[in-house]
PDB file of C-alpha atoms in Angstrom:
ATOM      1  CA  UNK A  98      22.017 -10.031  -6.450  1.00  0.00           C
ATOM      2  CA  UNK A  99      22.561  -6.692  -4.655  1.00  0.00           C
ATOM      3  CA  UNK A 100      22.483  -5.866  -1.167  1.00  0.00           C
ATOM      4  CA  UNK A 101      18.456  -4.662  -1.194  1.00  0.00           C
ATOM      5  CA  UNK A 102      17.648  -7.731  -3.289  1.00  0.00           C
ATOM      6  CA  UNK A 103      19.312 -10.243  -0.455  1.00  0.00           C
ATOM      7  CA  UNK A 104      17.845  -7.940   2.234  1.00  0.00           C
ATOM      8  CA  UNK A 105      14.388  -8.459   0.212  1.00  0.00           C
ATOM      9  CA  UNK A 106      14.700 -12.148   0.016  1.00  0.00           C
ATOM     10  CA  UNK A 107      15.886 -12.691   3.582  1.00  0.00           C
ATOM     11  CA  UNK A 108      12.758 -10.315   4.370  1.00  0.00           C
ATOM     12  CA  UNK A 109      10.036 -12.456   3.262  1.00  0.00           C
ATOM     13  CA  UNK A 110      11.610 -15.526   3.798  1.00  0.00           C
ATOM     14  CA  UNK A 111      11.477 -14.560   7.589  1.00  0.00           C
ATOM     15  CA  UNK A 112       7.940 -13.254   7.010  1.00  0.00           C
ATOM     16  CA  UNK A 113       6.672 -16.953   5.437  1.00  0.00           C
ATOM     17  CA  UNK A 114       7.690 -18.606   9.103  1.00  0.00           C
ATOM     18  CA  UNK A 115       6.098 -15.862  10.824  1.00  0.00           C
ATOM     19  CA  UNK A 116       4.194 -16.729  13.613  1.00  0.00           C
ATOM     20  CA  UNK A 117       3.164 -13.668  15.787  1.00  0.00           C
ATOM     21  CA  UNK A 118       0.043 -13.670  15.699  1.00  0.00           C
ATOM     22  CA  UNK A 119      -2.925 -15.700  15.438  1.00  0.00           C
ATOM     23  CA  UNK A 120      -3.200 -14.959  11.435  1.00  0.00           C
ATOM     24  CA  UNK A 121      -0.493 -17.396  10.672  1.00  0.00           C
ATOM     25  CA  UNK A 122      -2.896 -20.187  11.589  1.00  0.00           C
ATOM     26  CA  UNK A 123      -5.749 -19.048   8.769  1.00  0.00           C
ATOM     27  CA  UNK A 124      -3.594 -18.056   5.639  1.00  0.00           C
ATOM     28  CA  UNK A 125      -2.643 -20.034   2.654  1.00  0.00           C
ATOM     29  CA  UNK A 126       0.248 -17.826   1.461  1.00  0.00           C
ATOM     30  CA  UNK A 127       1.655 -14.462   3.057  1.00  0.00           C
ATOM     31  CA  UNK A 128       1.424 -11.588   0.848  1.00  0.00           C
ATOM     32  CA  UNK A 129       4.327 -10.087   1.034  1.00  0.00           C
ATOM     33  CA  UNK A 130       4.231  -7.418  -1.673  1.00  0.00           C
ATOM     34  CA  UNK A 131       5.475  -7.047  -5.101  1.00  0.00           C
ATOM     35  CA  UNK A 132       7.033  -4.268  -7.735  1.00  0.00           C
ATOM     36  CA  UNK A 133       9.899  -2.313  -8.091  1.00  0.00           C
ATOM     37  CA  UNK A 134      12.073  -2.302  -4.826  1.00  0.00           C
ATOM     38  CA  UNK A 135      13.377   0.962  -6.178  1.00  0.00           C
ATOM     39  CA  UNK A 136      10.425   2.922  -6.751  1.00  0.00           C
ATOM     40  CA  UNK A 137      10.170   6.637  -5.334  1.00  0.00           C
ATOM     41  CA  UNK A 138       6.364   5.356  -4.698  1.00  0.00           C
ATOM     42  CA  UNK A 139       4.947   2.577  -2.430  1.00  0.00           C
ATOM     43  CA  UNK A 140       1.075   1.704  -2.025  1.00  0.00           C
ATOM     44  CA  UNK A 141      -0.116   0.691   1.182  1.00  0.00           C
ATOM     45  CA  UNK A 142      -3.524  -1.215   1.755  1.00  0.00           C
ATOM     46  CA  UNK A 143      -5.006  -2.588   4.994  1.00  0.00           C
ATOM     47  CA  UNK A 144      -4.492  -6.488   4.626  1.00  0.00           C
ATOM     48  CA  UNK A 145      -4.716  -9.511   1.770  1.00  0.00           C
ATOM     49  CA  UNK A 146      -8.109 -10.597   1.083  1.00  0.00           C
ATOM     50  CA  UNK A 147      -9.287 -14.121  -0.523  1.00  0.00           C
ATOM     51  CA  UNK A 148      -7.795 -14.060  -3.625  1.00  0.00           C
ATOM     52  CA  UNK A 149      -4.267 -12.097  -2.786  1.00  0.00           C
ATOM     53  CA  UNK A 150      -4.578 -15.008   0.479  1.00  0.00           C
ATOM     54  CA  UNK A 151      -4.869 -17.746  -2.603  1.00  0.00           C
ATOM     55  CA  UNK A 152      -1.913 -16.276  -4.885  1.00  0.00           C
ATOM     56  CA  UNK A 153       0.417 -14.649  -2.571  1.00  0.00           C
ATOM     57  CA  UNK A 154       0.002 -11.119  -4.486  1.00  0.00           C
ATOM     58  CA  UNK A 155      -1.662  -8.199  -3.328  1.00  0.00           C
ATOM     59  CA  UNK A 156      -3.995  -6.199  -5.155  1.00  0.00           C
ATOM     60  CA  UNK A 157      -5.173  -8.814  -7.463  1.00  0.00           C
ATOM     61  CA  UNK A 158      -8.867  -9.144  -6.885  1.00  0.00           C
ATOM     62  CA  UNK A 159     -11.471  -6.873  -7.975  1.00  0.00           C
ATOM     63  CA  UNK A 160     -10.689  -4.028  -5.802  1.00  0.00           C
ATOM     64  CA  UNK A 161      -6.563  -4.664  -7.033  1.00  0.00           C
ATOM     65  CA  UNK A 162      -8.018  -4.801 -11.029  1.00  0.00           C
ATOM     66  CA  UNK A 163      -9.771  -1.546 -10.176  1.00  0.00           C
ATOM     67  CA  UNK A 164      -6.332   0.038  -8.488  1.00  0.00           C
ATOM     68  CA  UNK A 165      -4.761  -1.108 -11.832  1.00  0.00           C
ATOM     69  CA  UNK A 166      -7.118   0.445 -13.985  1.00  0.00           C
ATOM     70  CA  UNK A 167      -6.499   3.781 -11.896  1.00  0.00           C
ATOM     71  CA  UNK A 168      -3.213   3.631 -11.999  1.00  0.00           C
ATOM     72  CA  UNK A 169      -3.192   3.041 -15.994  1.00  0.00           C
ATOM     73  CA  UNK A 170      -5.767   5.820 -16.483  1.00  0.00           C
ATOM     74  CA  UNK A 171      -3.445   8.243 -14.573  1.00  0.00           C
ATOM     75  CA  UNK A 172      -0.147   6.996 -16.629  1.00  0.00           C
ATOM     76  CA  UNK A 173       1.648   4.241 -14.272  1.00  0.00           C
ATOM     77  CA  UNK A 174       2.531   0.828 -14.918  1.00  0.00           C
ATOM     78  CA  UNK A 175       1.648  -0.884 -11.663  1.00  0.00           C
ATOM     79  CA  UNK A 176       4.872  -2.739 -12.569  1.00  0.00           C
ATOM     80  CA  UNK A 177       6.918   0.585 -11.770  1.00  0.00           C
ATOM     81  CA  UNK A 178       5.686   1.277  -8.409  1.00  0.00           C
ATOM     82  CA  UNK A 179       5.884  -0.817  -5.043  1.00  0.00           C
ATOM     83  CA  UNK A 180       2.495  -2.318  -3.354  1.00  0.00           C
ATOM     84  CA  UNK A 181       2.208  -3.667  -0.342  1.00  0.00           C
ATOM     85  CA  UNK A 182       0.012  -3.817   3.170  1.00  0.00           C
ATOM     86  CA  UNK A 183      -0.388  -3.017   6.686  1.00  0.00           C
ATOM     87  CA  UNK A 184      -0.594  -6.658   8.071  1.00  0.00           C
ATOM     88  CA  UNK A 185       0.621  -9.930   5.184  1.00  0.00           C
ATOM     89  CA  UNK A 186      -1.619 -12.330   6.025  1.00  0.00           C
ATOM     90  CA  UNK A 187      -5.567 -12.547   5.329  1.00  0.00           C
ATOM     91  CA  UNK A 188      -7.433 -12.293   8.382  1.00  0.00           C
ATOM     92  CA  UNK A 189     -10.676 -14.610   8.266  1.00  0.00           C
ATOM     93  CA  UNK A 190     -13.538 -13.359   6.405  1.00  0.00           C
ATOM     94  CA  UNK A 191     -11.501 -10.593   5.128  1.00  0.00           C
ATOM     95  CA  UNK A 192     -12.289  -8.417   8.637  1.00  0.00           C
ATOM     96  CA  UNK A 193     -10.247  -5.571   9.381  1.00  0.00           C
ATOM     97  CA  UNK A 194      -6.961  -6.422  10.916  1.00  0.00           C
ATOM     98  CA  UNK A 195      -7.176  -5.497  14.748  1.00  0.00           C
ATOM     99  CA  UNK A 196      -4.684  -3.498  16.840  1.00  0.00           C
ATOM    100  CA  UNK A 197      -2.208  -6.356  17.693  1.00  0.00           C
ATOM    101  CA  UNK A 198      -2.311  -8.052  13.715  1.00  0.00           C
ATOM    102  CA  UNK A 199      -0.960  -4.710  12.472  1.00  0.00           C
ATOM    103  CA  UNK A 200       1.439  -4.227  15.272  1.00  0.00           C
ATOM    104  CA  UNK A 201       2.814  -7.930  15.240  1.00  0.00           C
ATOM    105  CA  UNK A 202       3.689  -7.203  11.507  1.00  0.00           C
ATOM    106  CA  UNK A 203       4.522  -3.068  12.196  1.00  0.00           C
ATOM    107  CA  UNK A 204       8.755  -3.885  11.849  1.00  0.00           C
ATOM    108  CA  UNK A 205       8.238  -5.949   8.598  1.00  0.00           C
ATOM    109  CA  UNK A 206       6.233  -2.940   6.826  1.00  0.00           C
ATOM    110  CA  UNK A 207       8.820  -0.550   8.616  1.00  0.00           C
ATOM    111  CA  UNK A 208      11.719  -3.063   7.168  1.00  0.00           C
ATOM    112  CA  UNK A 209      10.131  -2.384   4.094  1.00  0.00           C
ATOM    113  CA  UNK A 210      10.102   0.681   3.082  1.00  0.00           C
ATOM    114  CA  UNK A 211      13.619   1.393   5.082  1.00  0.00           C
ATOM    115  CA  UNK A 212      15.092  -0.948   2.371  1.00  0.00           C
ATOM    116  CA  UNK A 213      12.705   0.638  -0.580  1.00  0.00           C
ATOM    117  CA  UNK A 214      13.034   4.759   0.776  1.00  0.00           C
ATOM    118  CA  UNK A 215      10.120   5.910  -1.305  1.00  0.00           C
ATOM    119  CA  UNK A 216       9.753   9.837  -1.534  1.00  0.00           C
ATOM    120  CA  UNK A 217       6.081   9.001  -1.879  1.00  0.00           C
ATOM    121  CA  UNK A 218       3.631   7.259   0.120  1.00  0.00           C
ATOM    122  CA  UNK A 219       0.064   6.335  -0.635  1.00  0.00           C
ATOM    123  CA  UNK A 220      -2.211   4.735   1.921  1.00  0.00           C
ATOM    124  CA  UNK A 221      -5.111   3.206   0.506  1.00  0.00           C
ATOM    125  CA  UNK A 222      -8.530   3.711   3.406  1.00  0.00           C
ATOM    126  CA  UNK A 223      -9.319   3.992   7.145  1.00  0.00           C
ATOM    127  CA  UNK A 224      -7.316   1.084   8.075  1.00  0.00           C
ATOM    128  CA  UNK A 225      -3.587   1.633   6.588  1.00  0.00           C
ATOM    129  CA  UNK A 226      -3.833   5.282   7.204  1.00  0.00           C
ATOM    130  CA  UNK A 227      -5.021   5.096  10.722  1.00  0.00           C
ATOM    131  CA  UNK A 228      -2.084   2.573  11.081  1.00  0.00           C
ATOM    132  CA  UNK A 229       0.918   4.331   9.612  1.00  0.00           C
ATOM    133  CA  UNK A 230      -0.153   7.800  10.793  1.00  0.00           C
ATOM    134  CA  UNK A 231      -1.129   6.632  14.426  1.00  0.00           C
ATOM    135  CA  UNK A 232      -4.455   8.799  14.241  1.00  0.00           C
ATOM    136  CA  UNK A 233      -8.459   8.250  15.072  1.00  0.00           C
ATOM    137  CA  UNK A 234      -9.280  10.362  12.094  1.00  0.00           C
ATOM    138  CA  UNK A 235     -11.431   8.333   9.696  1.00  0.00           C
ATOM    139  CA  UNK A 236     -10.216   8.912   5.777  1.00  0.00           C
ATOM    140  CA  UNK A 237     -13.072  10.959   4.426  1.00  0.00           C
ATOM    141  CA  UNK A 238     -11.965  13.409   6.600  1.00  0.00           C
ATOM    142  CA  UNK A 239      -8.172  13.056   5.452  1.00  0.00           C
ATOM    143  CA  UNK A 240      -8.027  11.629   1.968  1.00  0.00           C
ATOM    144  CA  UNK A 241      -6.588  14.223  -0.550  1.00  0.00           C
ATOM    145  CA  UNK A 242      -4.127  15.970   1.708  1.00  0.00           C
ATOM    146  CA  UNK A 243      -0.260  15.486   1.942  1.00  0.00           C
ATOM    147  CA  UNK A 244       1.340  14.851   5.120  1.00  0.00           C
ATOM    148  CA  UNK A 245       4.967  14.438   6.031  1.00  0.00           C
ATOM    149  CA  UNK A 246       5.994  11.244   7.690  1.00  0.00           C
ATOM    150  CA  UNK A 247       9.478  10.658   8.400  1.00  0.00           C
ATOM    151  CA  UNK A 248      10.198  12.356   5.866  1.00  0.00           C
ATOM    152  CA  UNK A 249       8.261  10.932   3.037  1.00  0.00           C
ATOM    153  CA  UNK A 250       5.453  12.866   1.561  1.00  0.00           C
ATOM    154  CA  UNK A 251       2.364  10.755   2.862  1.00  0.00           C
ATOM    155  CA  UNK A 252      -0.984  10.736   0.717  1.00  0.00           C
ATOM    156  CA  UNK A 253      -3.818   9.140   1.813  1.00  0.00           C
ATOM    157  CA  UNK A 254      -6.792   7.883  -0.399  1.00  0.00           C
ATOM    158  CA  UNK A 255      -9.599   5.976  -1.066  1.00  0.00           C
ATOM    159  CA  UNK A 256      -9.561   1.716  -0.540  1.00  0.00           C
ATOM    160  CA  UNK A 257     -10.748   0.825  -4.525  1.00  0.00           C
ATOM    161  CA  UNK A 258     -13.264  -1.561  -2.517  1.00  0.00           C
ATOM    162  CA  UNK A 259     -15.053   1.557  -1.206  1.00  0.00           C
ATOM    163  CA  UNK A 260     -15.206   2.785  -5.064  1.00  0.00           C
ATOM    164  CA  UNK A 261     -16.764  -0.687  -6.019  1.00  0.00           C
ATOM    165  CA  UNK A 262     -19.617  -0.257  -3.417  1.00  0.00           C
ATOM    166  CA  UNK A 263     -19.925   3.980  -4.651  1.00  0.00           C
ATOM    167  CA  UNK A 264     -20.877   3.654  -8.430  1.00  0.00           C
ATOM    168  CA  UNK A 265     -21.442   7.722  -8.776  1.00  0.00           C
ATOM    169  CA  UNK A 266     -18.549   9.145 -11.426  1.00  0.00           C
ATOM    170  CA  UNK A 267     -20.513  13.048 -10.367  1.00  0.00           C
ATOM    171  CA  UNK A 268     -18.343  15.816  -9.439  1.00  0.00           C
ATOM    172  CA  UNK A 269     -17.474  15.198  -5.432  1.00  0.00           C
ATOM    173  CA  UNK A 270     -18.005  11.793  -5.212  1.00  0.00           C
ATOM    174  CA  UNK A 271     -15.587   9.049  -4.076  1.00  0.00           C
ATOM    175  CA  UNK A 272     -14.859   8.103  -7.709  1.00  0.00           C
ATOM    176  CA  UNK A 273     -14.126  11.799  -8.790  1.00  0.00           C
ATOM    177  CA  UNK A 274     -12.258  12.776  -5.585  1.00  0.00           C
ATOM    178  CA  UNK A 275      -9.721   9.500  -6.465  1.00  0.00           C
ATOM    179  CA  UNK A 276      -9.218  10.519 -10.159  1.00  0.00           C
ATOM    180  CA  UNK A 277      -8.346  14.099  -8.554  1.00  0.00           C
ATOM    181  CA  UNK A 278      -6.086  12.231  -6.234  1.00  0.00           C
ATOM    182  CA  UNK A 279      -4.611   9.928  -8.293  1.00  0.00           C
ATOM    183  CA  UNK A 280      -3.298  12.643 -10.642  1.00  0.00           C
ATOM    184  CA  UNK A 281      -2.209  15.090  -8.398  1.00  0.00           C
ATOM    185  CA  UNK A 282      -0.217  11.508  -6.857  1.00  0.00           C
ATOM    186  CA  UNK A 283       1.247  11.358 -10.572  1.00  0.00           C
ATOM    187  CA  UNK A 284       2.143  15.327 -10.864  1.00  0.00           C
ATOM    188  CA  UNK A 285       4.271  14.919  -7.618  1.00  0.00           C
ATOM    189  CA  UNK A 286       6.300  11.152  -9.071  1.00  0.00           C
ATOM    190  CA  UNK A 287       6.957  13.176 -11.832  1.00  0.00           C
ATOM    191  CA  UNK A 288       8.508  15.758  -9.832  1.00  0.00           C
ATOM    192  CA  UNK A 289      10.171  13.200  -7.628  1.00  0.00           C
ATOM    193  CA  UNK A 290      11.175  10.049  -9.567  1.00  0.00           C
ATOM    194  CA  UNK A 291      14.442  10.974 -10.924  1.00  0.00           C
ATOM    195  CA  UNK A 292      16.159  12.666  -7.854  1.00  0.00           C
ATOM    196  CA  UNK A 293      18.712   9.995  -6.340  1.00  0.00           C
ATOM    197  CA  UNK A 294      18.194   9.252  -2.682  1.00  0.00           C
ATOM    198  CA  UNK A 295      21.186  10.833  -0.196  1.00  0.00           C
ATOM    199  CA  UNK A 296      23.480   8.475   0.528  1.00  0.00           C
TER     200      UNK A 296
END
């Protein structure tokens, strides 16, 4: 194994005897995330719910089948890209995870994508956006636009569990906006995915 695949392993091996916060004490499995640790693109969501809690994977119930079936309709295999979230343990009744859940697990996402270096960034709803871009604006009011964070070309969207509870495919709604987003997402990894990182 390579130097990012030990670093990856030694990752979430620390991350399964984690114990800084209270969450530890709830979950049945961390999720630590899953794909290709050399993607140009990484997916960030808010926190594991009951079923990524139950398998260790994230993305997997329906909200994660309905991220898949975006991500196929716009012309990924999920297998290409990274996913991951904010906090990597299911907080109880699959609430949001407070102030002091996402900063007890901040370094570990930070660890993360300084071992991955994605060119792209996609944050998926109020909570991982709010998180990684430190600001009090909600993501209706920020989905769709591309911001620059260290770097990385930042992209926030839609949480596929806010498109389960908004049916409407009309022009403008949450459904349509995400199909606009999700190719204009693909238009720029085409652009990106074959230019080597600086060494």
């Amino acid at each position: 194994m390579n130097i990012i695949v030990n670093a990856f392993e030694e990752l979430k091996n620390n991350i399964s005897k984690c114990n800084n916060c209270g969450l530890c004490e709830t979950r049945n499995n961390i999720v630590f995330g899953e794909g290709n640790i050399y993607s140009p693109l990484v997916i960030i969501g808010e926190a594991p719910g009951e079923e990524e809690d139950l398998t260790g994977r994230p993305f997997v119930g329906k909200a994660g089948e309905l991220l898949t079936n975006i991500l196929k309709a716009a012309g990924f295999n999920r297998e290409e890209i990274y996913i991951t979230n904010v906090v990597k343990c299911r907080p109880p009744e699959n609430r949001d995870p407070d102030q002091s859940e996402q900063f007890a697990c901040r370094d570990y996402l930070e660890s993360q994508l300084l071992l991955i270096r994605p060119k792209i960034i996609i944050t998926m709803g109020n909570v991982a956006t709010k998180s990684i871009l430190s600001t009090t604006k909600g993501i209706t009011s920020i989905r769709g636009q591309l911001f620059d964070w260290r770097g990385i070309k930042l992209f926030p969207m839609f949480h596929p569990s806010f498109l389960l509870r908004n049916e409407s495919r009309a022009k403008g709604s949450p459904k349509d906006l995400t199909w606009q987003d999700i190719k204009y997402i693909k238009k720029l990894y085409d652009e990106v995915k074959n230019i080597k990182n600086d060494d």
